[in-house]
mmCIF file of N, CA and C in Angstrom:
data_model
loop_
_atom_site.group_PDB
_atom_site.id
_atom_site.type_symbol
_atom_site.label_atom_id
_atom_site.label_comp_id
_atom_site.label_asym_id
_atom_site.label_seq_id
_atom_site.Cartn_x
_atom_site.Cartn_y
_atom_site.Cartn_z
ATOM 1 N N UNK A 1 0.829 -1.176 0.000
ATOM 2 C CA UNK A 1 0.000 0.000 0.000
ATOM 3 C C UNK A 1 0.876 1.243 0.000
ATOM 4 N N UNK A 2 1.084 2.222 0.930
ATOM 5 C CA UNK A 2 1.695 3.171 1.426
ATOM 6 C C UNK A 2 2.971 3.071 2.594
ATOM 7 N N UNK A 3 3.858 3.823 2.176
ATOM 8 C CA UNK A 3 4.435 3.950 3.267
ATOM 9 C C UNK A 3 3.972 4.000 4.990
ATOM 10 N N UNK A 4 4.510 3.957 6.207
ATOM 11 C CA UNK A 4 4.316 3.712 7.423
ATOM 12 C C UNK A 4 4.749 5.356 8.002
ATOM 13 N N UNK A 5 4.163 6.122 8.689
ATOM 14 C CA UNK A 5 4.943 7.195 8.787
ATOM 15 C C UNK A 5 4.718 7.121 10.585
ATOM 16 N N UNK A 6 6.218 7.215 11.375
ATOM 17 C CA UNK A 6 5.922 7.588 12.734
ATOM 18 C C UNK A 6 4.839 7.391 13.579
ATOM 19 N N UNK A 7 4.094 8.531 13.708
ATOM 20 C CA UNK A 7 2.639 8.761 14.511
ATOM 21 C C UNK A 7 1.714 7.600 13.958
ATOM 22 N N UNK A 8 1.417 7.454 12.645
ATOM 23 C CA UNK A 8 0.337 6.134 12.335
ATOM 24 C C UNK A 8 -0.842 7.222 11.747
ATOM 25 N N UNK A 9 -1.406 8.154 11.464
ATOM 26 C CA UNK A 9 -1.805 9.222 11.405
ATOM 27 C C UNK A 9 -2.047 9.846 9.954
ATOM 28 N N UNK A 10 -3.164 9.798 9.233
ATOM 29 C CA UNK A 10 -3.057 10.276 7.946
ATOM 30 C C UNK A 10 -4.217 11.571 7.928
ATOM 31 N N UNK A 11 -4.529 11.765 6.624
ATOM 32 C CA UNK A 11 -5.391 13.260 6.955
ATOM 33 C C UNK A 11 -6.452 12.674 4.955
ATOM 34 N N UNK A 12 -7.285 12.955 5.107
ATOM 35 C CA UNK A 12 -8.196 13.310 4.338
ATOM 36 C C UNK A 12 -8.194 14.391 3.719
ATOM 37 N N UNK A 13 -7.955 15.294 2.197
ATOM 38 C CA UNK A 13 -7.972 16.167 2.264
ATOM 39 C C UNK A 13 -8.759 16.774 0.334
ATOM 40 N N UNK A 14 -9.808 17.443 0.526
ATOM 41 C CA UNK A 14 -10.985 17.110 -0.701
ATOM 42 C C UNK A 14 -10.571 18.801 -1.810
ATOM 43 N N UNK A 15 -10.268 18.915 -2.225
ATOM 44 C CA UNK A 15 -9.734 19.784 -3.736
ATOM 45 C C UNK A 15 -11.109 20.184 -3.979
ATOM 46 N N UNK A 16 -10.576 21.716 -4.134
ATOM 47 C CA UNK A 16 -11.900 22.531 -4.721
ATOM 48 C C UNK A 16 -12.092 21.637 -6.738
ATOM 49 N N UNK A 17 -13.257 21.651 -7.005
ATOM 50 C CA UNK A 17 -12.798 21.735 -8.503
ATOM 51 C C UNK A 17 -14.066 22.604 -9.490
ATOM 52 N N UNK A 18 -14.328 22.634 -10.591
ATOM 53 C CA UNK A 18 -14.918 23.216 -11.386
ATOM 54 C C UNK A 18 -16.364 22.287 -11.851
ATOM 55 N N UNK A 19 -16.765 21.220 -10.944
ATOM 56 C CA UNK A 19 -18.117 20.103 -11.657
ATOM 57 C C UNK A 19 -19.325 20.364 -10.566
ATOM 58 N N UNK A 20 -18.416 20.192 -9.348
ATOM 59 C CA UNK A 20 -19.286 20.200 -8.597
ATOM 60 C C UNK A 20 -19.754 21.155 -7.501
ATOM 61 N N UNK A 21 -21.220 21.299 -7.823
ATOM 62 C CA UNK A 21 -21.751 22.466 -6.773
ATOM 63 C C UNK A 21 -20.915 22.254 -5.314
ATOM 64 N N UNK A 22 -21.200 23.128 -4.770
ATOM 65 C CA UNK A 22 -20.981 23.284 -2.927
ATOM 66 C C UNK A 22 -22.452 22.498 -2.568
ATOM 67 N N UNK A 23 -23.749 22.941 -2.957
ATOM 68 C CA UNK A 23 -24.786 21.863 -2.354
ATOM 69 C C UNK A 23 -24.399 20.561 -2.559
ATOM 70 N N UNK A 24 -24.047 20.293 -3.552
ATOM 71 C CA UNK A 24 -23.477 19.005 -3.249
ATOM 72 C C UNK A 24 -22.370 18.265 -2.766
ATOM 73 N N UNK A 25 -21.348 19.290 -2.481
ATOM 74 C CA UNK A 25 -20.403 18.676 -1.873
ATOM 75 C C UNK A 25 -20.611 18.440 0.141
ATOM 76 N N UNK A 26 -21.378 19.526 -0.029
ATOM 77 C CA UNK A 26 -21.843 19.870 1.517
ATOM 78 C C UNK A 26 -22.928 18.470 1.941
ATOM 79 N N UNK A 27 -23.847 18.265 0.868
ATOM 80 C CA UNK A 27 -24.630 17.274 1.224
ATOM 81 C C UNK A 27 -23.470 15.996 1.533
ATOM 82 N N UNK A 28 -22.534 15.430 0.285
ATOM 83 C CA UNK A 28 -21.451 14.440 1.031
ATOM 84 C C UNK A 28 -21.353 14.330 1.971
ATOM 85 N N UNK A 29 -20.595 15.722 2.480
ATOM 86 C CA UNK A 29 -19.703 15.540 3.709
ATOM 87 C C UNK A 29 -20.914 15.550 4.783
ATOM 88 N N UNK A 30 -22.203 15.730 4.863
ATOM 89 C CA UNK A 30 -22.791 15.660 5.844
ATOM 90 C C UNK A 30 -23.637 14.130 5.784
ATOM 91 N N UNK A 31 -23.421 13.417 4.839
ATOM 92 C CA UNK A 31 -23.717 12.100 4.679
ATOM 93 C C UNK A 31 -22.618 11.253 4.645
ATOM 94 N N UNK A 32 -21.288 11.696 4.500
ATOM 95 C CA UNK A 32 -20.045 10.525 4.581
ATOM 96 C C UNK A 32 -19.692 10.896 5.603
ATOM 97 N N UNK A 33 -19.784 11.935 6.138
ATOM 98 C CA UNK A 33 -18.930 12.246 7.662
ATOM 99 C C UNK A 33 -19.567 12.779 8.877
ATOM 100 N N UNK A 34 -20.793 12.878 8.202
ATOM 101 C CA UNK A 34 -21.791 12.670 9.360
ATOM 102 C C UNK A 34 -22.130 13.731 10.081
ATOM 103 N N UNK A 35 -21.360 15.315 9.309
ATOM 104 C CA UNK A 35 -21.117 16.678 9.531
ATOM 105 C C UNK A 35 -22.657 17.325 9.737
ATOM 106 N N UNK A 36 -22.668 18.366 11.119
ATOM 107 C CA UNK A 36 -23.859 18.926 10.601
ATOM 108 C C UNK A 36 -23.823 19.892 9.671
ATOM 109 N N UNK A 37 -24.732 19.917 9.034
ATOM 110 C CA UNK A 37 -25.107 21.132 7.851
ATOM 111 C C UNK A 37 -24.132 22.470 8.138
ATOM 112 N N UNK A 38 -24.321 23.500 8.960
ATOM 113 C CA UNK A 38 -23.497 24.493 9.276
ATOM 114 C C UNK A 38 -22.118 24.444 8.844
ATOM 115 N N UNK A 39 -21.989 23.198 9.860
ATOM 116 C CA UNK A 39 -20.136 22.524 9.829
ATOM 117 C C UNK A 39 -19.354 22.181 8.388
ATOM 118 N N UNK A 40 -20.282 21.393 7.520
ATOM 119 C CA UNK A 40 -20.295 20.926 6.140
ATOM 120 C C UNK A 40 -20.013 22.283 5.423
ATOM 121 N N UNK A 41 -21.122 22.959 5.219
ATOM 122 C CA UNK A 41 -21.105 24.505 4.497
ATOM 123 C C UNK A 41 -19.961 25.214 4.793
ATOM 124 N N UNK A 42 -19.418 25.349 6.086
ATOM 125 C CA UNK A 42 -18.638 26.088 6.615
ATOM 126 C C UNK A 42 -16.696 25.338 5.831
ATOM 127 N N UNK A 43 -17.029 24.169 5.661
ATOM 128 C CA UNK A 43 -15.857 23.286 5.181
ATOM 129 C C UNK A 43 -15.621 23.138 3.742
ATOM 130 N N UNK A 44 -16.895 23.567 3.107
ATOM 131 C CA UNK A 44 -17.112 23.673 1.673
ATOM 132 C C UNK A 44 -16.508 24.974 1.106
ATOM 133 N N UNK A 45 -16.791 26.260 2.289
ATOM 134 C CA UNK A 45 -16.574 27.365 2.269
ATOM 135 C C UNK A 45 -14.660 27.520 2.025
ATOM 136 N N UNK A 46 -14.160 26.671 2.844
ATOM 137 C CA UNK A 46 -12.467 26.490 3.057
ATOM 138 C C UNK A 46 -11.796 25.862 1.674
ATOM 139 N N UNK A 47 -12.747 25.286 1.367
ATOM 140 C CA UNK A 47 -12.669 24.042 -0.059
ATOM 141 C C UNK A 47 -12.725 25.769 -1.494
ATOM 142 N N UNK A 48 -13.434 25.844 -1.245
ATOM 143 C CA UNK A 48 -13.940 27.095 -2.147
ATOM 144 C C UNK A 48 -12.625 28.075 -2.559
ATOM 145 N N UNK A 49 -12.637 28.596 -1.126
ATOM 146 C CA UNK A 49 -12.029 29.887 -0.831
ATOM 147 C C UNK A 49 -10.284 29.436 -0.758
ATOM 148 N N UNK A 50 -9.605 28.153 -0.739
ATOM 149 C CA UNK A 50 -8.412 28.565 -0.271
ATOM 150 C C UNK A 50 -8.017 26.868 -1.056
ATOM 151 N N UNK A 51 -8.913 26.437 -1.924
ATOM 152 C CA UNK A 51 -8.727 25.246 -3.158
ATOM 153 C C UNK A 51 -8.445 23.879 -2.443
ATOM 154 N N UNK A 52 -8.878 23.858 -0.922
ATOM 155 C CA UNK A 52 -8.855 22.395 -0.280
ATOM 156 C C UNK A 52 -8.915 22.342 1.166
ATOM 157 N N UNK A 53 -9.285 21.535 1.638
ATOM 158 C CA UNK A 53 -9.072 21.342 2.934
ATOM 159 C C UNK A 53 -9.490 20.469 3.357
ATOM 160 N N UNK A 54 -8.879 20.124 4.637
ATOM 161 C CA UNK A 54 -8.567 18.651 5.551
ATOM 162 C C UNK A 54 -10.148 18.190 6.100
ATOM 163 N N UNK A 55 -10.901 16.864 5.306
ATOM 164 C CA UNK A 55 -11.907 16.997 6.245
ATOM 165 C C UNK A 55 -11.524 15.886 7.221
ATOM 166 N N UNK A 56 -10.974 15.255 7.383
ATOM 167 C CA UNK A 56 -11.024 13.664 8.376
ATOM 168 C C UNK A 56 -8.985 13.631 8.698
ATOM 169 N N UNK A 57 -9.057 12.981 9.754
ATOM 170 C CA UNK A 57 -7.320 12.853 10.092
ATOM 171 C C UNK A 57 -7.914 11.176 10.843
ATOM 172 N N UNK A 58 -6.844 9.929 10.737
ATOM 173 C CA UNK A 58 -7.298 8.906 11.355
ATOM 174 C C UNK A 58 -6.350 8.014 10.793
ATOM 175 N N UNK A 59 -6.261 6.744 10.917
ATOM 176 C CA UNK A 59 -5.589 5.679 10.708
ATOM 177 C C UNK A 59 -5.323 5.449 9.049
ATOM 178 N N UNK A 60 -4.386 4.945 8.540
ATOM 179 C CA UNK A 60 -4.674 5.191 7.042
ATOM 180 C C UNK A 60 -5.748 4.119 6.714
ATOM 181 N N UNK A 61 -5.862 3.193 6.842
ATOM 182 C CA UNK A 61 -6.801 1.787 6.303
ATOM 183 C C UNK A 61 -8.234 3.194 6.484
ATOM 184 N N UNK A 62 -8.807 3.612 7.423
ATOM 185 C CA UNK A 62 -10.008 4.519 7.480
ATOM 186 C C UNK A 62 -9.694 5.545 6.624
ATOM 187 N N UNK A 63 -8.699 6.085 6.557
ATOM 188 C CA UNK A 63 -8.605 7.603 5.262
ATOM 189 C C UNK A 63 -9.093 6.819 3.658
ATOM 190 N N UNK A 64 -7.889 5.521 3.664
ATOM 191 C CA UNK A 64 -8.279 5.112 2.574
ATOM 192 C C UNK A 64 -9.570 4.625 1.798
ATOM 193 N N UNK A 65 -10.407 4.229 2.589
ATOM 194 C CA UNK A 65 -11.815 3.776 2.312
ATOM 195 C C UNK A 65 -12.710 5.058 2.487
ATOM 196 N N UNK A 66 -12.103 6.267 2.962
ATOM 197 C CA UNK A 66 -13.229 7.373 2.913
ATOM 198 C C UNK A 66 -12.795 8.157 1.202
ATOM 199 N N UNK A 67 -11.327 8.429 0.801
ATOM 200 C CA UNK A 67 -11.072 8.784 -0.229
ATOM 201 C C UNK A 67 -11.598 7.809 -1.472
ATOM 202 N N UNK A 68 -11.754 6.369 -1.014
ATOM 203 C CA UNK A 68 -12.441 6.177 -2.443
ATOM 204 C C UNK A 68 -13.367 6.152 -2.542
ATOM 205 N N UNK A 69 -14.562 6.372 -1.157
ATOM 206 C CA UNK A 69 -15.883 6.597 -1.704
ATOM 207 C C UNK A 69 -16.005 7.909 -1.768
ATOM 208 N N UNK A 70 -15.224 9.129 -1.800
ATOM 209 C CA UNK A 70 -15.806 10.769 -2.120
ATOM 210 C C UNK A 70 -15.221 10.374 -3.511
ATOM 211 N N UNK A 71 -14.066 9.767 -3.601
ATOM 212 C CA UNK A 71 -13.886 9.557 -5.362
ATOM 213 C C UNK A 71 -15.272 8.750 -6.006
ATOM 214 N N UNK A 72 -16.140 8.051 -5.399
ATOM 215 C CA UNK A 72 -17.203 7.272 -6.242
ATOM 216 C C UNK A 72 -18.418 8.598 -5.848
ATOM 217 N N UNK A 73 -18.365 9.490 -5.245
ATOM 218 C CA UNK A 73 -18.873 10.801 -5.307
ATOM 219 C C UNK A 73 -18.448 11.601 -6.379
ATOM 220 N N UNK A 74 -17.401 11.607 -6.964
ATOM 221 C CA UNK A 74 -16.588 12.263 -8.029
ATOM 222 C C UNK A 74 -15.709 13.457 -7.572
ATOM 223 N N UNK A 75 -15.819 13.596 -6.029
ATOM 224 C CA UNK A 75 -14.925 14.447 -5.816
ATOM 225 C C UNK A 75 -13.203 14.082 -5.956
ATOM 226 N N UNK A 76 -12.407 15.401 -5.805
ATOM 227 C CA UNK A 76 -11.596 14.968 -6.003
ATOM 228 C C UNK A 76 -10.606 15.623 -4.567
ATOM 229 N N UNK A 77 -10.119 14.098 -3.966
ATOM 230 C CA UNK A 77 -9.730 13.776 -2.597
ATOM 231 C C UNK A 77 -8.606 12.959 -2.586
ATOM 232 N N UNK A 78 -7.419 13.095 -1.588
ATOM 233 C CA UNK A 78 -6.198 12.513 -1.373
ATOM 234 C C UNK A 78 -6.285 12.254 -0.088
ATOM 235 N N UNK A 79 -5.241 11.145 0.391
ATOM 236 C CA UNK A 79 -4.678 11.043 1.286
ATOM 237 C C UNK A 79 -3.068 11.292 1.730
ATOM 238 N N UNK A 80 -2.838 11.679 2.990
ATOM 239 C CA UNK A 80 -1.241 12.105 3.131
ATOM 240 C C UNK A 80 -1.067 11.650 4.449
ATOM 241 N N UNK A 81 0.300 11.834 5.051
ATOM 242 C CA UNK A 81 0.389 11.444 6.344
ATOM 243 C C UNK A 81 0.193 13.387 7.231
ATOM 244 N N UNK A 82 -0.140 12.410 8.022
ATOM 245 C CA UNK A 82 -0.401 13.918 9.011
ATOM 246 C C UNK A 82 0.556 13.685 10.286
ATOM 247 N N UNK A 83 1.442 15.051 9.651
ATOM 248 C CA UNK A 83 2.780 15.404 10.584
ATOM 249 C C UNK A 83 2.978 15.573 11.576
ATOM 250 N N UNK A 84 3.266 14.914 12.939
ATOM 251 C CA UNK A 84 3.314 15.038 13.954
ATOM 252 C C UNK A 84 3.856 15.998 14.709
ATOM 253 N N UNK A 85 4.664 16.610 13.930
ATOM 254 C CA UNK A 85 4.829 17.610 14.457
ATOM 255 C C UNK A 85 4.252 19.312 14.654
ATOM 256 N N UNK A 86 2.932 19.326 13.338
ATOM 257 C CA UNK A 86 2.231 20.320 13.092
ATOM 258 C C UNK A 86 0.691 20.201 12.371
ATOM 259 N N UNK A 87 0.288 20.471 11.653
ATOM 260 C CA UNK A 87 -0.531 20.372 10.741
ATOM 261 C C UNK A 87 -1.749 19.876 11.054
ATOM 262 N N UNK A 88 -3.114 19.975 11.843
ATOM 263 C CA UNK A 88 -3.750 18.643 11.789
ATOM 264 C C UNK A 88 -4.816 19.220 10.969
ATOM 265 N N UNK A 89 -5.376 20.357 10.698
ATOM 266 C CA UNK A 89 -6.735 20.841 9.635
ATOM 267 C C UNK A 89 -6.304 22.052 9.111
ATOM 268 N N UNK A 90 -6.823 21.976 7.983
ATOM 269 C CA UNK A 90 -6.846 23.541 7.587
ATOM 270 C C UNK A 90 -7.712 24.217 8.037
#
């Protein structure tokens, strides 16, 4: 699969792009991650405004199975390790 990094620790992180509305990305994240509405909008808003941001940080086997179902959403989402020494959301 992936490399092993230190902490054990990866991050979720979903790319603004040009297909898909914010209602619909907001509806996702409040149906894959279980976000309330406000919270979702407010994360869509970060996605928008600054071309991405961190929604989930967790074990990689869990990042990995959340990035390929926002990819069977059509968004477009990575996984990375999340640095122990800084970084945990945008």
């Amino acid at each position: 699969m992936t490399e092993t990094h230190e902490n054990g620790y990866w991050r979720v992180t979903i790319f603004d792009d040009d297909v898909n509305l914010a209602s619909y990305v907001t509806m996702v994240l409040v149906h894959e991650l279980h976000l309330a509405v406000p919270d979702a909008e407010s994360t869509v808003e970060k996605i928008s405004g600054l071309g991405d941001a961190t929604v989930f940080a967790g074990f990689e086997d869990d990042c990995q199975r959340l990035v390929t179902t926002l990819h069977s959403y059509g968004l477009q989402a990575k996984m990375a390790p999340l640095e122990a020494s800084g970084s945990t959301w945008n």
